PDB file of C-alpha atoms in Angstrom:
ATOM      1  CA  UNK A   1     -32.073 -41.977 -31.663  1.00 47.00           C
ATOM      2  CA  UNK A   2     -29.905 -41.809 -28.944  1.00 50.00           C
ATOM      3  CA  UNK A   3     -27.271 -43.613 -30.481  1.00 50.00           C
ATOM      4  CA  UNK A   4     -26.868 -41.441 -33.700  1.00 44.00           C
ATOM      5  CA  UNK A   5     -26.890 -38.423 -31.745  1.00 42.00           C
ATOM      6  CA  UNK A   6     -24.200 -39.409 -29.663  1.00 38.00           C
ATOM      7  CA  UNK A   7     -22.358 -40.446 -32.775  1.00 42.00           C
ATOM      8  CA  UNK A   8     -22.985 -37.080 -34.391  1.00 42.00           C
ATOM      9  CA  UNK A   9     -21.714 -35.134 -31.248  1.00 44.00           C
ATOM     10  CA  UNK A  10     -18.665 -37.535 -31.112  1.00 41.00           C
ATOM     11  CA  UNK A  11     -17.964 -36.865 -34.649  1.00 41.00           C
ATOM     12  CA  UNK A  12     -18.677 -33.063 -34.541  1.00 44.00           C
ATOM     13  CA  UNK A  13     -16.318 -33.091 -31.504  1.00 45.00           C
ATOM     14  CA  UNK A  14     -13.617 -34.872 -33.739  1.00 40.00           C
ATOM     15  CA  UNK A  15     -13.732 -32.287 -36.744  1.00 41.00           C
ATOM     16  CA  UNK A  16     -13.547 -29.401 -34.137  1.00 44.00           C
ATOM     17  CA  UNK A  17     -10.134 -30.641 -32.514  1.00 44.00           C
ATOM     18  CA  UNK A  18      -8.766 -32.328 -35.739  1.00 44.00           C
ATOM     19  CA  UNK A  19      -8.013 -28.796 -36.843  1.00 46.00           C
ATOM     20  CA  UNK A  20      -6.261 -27.853 -33.875  1.00 55.00           C
ATOM     21  CA  UNK A  21      -2.743 -28.029 -33.849  1.00 68.00           C
ATOM     22  CA  UNK A  22       0.129 -27.248 -31.064  1.00 92.00           C
ATOM     23  CA  UNK A  23       2.614 -24.844 -32.269  1.00 97.00           C
ATOM     24  CA  UNK A  24       6.503 -25.643 -31.937  1.00 98.00           C
ATOM     25  CA  UNK A  25       9.208 -22.841 -31.398  1.00 98.00           C
ATOM     26  CA  UNK A  26      12.685 -23.384 -32.122  1.00 98.00           C
ATOM     27  CA  UNK A  27      15.098 -20.927 -30.434  1.00 98.00           C
ATOM     28  CA  UNK A  28      18.314 -21.061 -32.390  1.00 98.00           C
ATOM     29  CA  UNK A  29      21.024 -19.422 -30.324  1.00 98.00           C
ATOM     30  CA  UNK A  30      24.311 -17.716 -31.614  1.00 98.00           C
ATOM     31  CA  UNK A  31      27.484 -16.671 -30.303  1.00 98.00           C
ATOM     32  CA  UNK A  32      27.806 -18.930 -27.272  1.00 98.00           C
ATOM     33  CA  UNK A  33      31.642 -17.866 -26.216  1.00 96.00           C
ATOM     34  CA  UNK A  34      32.173 -20.446 -23.348  1.00 97.00           C
ATOM     35  CA  UNK A  35      32.053 -24.293 -23.207  1.00 97.00           C
ATOM     36  CA  UNK A  36      31.411 -24.214 -19.944  1.00 98.00           C
ATOM     37  CA  UNK A  37      28.079 -24.001 -17.219  1.00 98.00           C
ATOM     38  CA  UNK A  38      24.747 -23.839 -18.265  1.00 98.00           C
ATOM     39  CA  UNK A  39      22.637 -21.867 -20.799  1.00 98.00           C
ATOM     40  CA  UNK A  40      18.831 -21.447 -19.367  1.00 98.00           C
ATOM     41  CA  UNK A  41      15.831 -20.458 -21.669  1.00 98.00           C
ATOM     42  CA  UNK A  42      12.345 -19.276 -20.578  1.00 98.00           C
ATOM     43  CA  UNK A  43       9.811 -18.941 -22.998  1.00 98.00           C
ATOM     44  CA  UNK A  44       7.033 -16.530 -21.488  1.00 98.00           C
ATOM     45  CA  UNK A  45       3.835 -15.112 -22.326  1.00 98.00           C
ATOM     46  CA  UNK A  46       2.720 -12.475 -20.341  1.00 98.00           C
ATOM     47  CA  UNK A  47       4.721  -8.945 -18.622  1.00 97.00           C
ATOM     48  CA  UNK A  48       4.588 -10.570 -15.385  1.00 98.00           C
ATOM     49  CA  UNK A  49       6.382 -13.686 -16.319  1.00 98.00           C
ATOM     50  CA  UNK A  50       8.634 -11.246 -18.009  1.00 98.00           C
ATOM     51  CA  UNK A  51       9.130  -9.671 -14.941  1.00 97.00           C
ATOM     52  CA  UNK A  52       9.518 -12.929 -12.949  1.00 96.00           C
ATOM     53  CA  UNK A  53       6.136 -12.565 -11.151  1.00 98.00           C
ATOM     54  CA  UNK A  54       4.810 -15.292 -12.797  1.00 98.00           C
ATOM     55  CA  UNK A  55       6.034 -18.718 -14.020  1.00 98.00           C
ATOM     56  CA  UNK A  56       7.487 -19.153 -17.605  1.00 98.00           C
ATOM     57  CA  UNK A  57       5.303 -21.052 -19.935  1.00 98.00           C
ATOM     58  CA  UNK A  58       8.070 -23.339 -20.536  1.00 98.00           C
ATOM     59  CA  UNK A  59      11.670 -23.522 -19.416  1.00 98.00           C
ATOM     60  CA  UNK A  60      14.762 -25.357 -20.723  1.00 98.00           C
ATOM     61  CA  UNK A  61      18.539 -25.639 -20.193  1.00 98.00           C
ATOM     62  CA  UNK A  62      21.285 -27.192 -21.942  1.00 98.00           C
ATOM     63  CA  UNK A  63      25.337 -27.500 -21.984  1.00 98.00           C
ATOM     64  CA  UNK A  64      26.964 -25.497 -24.495  1.00 97.00           C
ATOM     65  CA  UNK A  65      28.622 -27.346 -27.559  1.00 94.00           C
ATOM     66  CA  UNK A  66      30.227 -25.151 -29.589  1.00 97.00           C
ATOM     67  CA  UNK A  67      29.039 -21.796 -30.511  1.00 97.00           C
ATOM     68  CA  UNK A  68      25.672 -22.017 -31.195  1.00 98.00           C
ATOM     69  CA  UNK A  69      22.864 -24.536 -30.044  1.00 97.00           C
ATOM     70  CA  UNK A  70      19.314 -25.168 -30.476  1.00 98.00           C
ATOM     71  CA  UNK A  71      15.833 -25.658 -27.993  1.00 98.00           C
ATOM     72  CA  UNK A  72      12.812 -26.502 -29.189  1.00 98.00           C
ATOM     73  CA  UNK A  73       9.664 -25.991 -27.212  1.00 98.00           C
ATOM     74  CA  UNK A  74       6.579 -27.865 -27.958  1.00 98.00           C
ATOM     75  CA  UNK A  75       3.157 -28.308 -27.911  1.00 98.00           C
ATOM     76  CA  UNK A  76       2.402 -24.463 -27.610  1.00 98.00           C
ATOM     77  CA  UNK A  77      -0.725 -22.356 -28.441  1.00 98.00           C
ATOM     78  CA  UNK A  78      -0.321 -19.598 -31.151  1.00 98.00           C
ATOM     79  CA  UNK A  79       0.043 -16.452 -29.445  1.00 98.00           C
ATOM     80  CA  UNK A  80       2.479 -13.843 -28.550  1.00 98.00           C
ATOM     81  CA  UNK A  81       5.739 -15.020 -26.213  1.00 98.00           C
ATOM     82  CA  UNK A  82       9.289 -13.696 -25.393  1.00 98.00           C
ATOM     83  CA  UNK A  83      12.641 -15.573 -24.552  1.00 98.00           C
ATOM     84  CA  UNK A  84      15.047 -14.790 -22.173  1.00 98.00           C
ATOM     85  CA  UNK A  85      18.352 -16.527 -22.015  1.00 98.00           C
ATOM     86  CA  UNK A  86      21.064 -16.522 -19.954  1.00 98.00           C
ATOM     87  CA  UNK A  87      24.463 -18.510 -19.465  1.00 98.00           C
ATOM     88  CA  UNK A  88      25.533 -19.289 -16.302  1.00 98.00           C
ATOM     89  CA  UNK A  89      29.100 -20.165 -17.348  1.00 98.00           C
ATOM     90  CA  UNK A  90      30.259 -20.882 -13.849  1.00 98.00           C
ATOM     91  CA  UNK A  91      27.008 -22.595 -12.962  1.00 97.00           C
ATOM     92  CA  UNK A  92      26.454 -20.321  -9.234  1.00 97.00           C
ATOM     93  CA  UNK A  93      23.025 -20.442 -10.228  1.00 96.00           C
ATOM     94  CA  UNK A  94      22.765 -17.272 -11.230  1.00 95.00           C
ATOM     95  CA  UNK A  95      23.643 -14.251 -13.557  1.00 96.00           C
ATOM     96  CA  UNK A  96      26.798 -12.376 -12.456  1.00 97.00           C
ATOM     97  CA  UNK A  97      27.356  -9.078 -12.906  1.00 96.00           C
ATOM     98  CA  UNK A  98      30.136  -6.346 -12.698  1.00 96.00           C
ATOM     99  CA  UNK A  99      30.312  -3.520  -9.960  1.00 96.00           C
ATOM    100  CA  UNK A 100      27.640  -1.218 -12.109  1.00 93.00           C
ATOM    101  CA  UNK A 101      25.590  -4.295 -12.622  1.00 92.00           C
ATOM    102  CA  UNK A 102      26.417  -5.111 -15.848  1.00 93.00           C
ATOM    103  CA  UNK A 103      26.009  -8.916 -16.614  1.00 95.00           C
ATOM    104  CA  UNK A 104      29.547 -10.565 -17.287  1.00 97.00           C
ATOM    105  CA  UNK A 105      27.865 -14.121 -18.565  1.00 98.00           C
ATOM    106  CA  UNK A 106      26.294 -14.412 -21.684  1.00 97.00           C
ATOM    107  CA  UNK A 107      22.369 -13.366 -22.142  1.00 98.00           C
ATOM    108  CA  UNK A 108      19.853 -12.772 -24.774  1.00 98.00           C
ATOM    109  CA  UNK A 109      16.074 -12.198 -25.870  1.00 98.00           C
ATOM    110  CA  UNK A 110      14.081 -12.242 -28.556  1.00 98.00           C
ATOM    111  CA  UNK A 111      14.208 -10.029 -31.272  1.00 98.00           C
ATOM    112  CA  UNK A 112      17.878  -9.016 -29.964  1.00 98.00           C
ATOM    113  CA  UNK A 113      16.657  -5.326 -28.871  1.00 97.00           C
ATOM    114  CA  UNK A 114      19.611  -2.935 -28.762  1.00 95.00           C
ATOM    115  CA  UNK A 115      19.407  -1.358 -25.194  1.00 94.00           C
ATOM    116  CA  UNK A 116      21.462  -0.812 -22.341  1.00 90.00           C
ATOM    117  CA  UNK A 117      18.946  -2.575 -20.114  1.00 93.00           C
ATOM    118  CA  UNK A 118      16.652  -5.374 -19.387  1.00 95.00           C
ATOM    119  CA  UNK A 119      14.369  -4.690 -22.217  1.00 97.00           C
ATOM    120  CA  UNK A 120      10.512  -4.616 -21.977  1.00 98.00           C
ATOM    121  CA  UNK A 121       8.427  -7.765 -22.497  1.00 98.00           C
ATOM    122  CA  UNK A 122       6.761  -5.425 -25.270  1.00 98.00           C
ATOM    123  CA  UNK A 123      10.351  -5.242 -26.906  1.00 98.00           C
ATOM    124  CA  UNK A 124      11.266  -8.815 -26.989  1.00 98.00           C
ATOM    125  CA  UNK A 125       7.707 -10.025 -27.841  1.00 98.00           C
ATOM    126  CA  UNK A 126       7.033 -11.965 -31.015  1.00 98.00           C
ATOM    127  CA  UNK A 127       4.016 -14.086 -32.394  1.00 98.00           C
ATOM    128  CA  UNK A 128       3.795 -17.477 -32.468  1.00 98.00           C
ATOM    129  CA  UNK A 129       1.667 -18.928 -35.802  1.00 98.00           C
ATOM    130  CA  UNK A 130      -0.419 -22.108 -35.432  1.00 98.00           C
ATOM    131  CA  UNK A 131       2.450 -23.360 -38.054  1.00 98.00           C
ATOM    132  CA  UNK A 132       5.164 -22.768 -35.561  1.00 98.00           C
ATOM    133  CA  UNK A 133       8.429 -21.035 -36.290  1.00 98.00           C
ATOM    134  CA  UNK A 134      11.887 -20.258 -35.422  1.00 98.00           C
ATOM    135  CA  UNK A 135      13.878 -17.453 -34.108  1.00 98.00           C
ATOM    136  CA  UNK A 136      17.308 -16.439 -33.948  1.00 98.00           C
ATOM    137  CA  UNK A 137      18.798 -14.953 -30.739  1.00 98.00           C
ATOM    138  CA  UNK A 138      22.588 -13.695 -30.363  1.00 98.00           C
ATOM    139  CA  UNK A 139      24.086 -13.924 -26.815  1.00 98.00           C
ATOM    140  CA  UNK A 140      25.455 -10.665 -25.776  1.00 96.00           C
TER     141      UNK A 140
END
């Protein structure tokens, strides 16, 4: 009797978890203008992480090889996310700006919001479905 109950519990657990799939997000980056430095992508799921007050869900970096590249974030639960991209063209560890604070190195955000400031999390937020998706970000 106990063996049957354990077997049924195990099978029920397998059935419940078998339908859960981790989503994959591909970020296609366009208009990479310099072939030097490091591109960094941060995937966040909250306003706090967007504003640097919490860690990103995942972060990646790559060296440019052409005018486009791809980042792939794996094992993500479906939900709301935003992506921040920076291209540290001179590898000094920061996004360089001019005298009035405007970036002089490449940067971009999910949804490509056309604003003259850092967009809000809501402006860059997108929904990642359980099946996964791909988004395009054009560097400025």
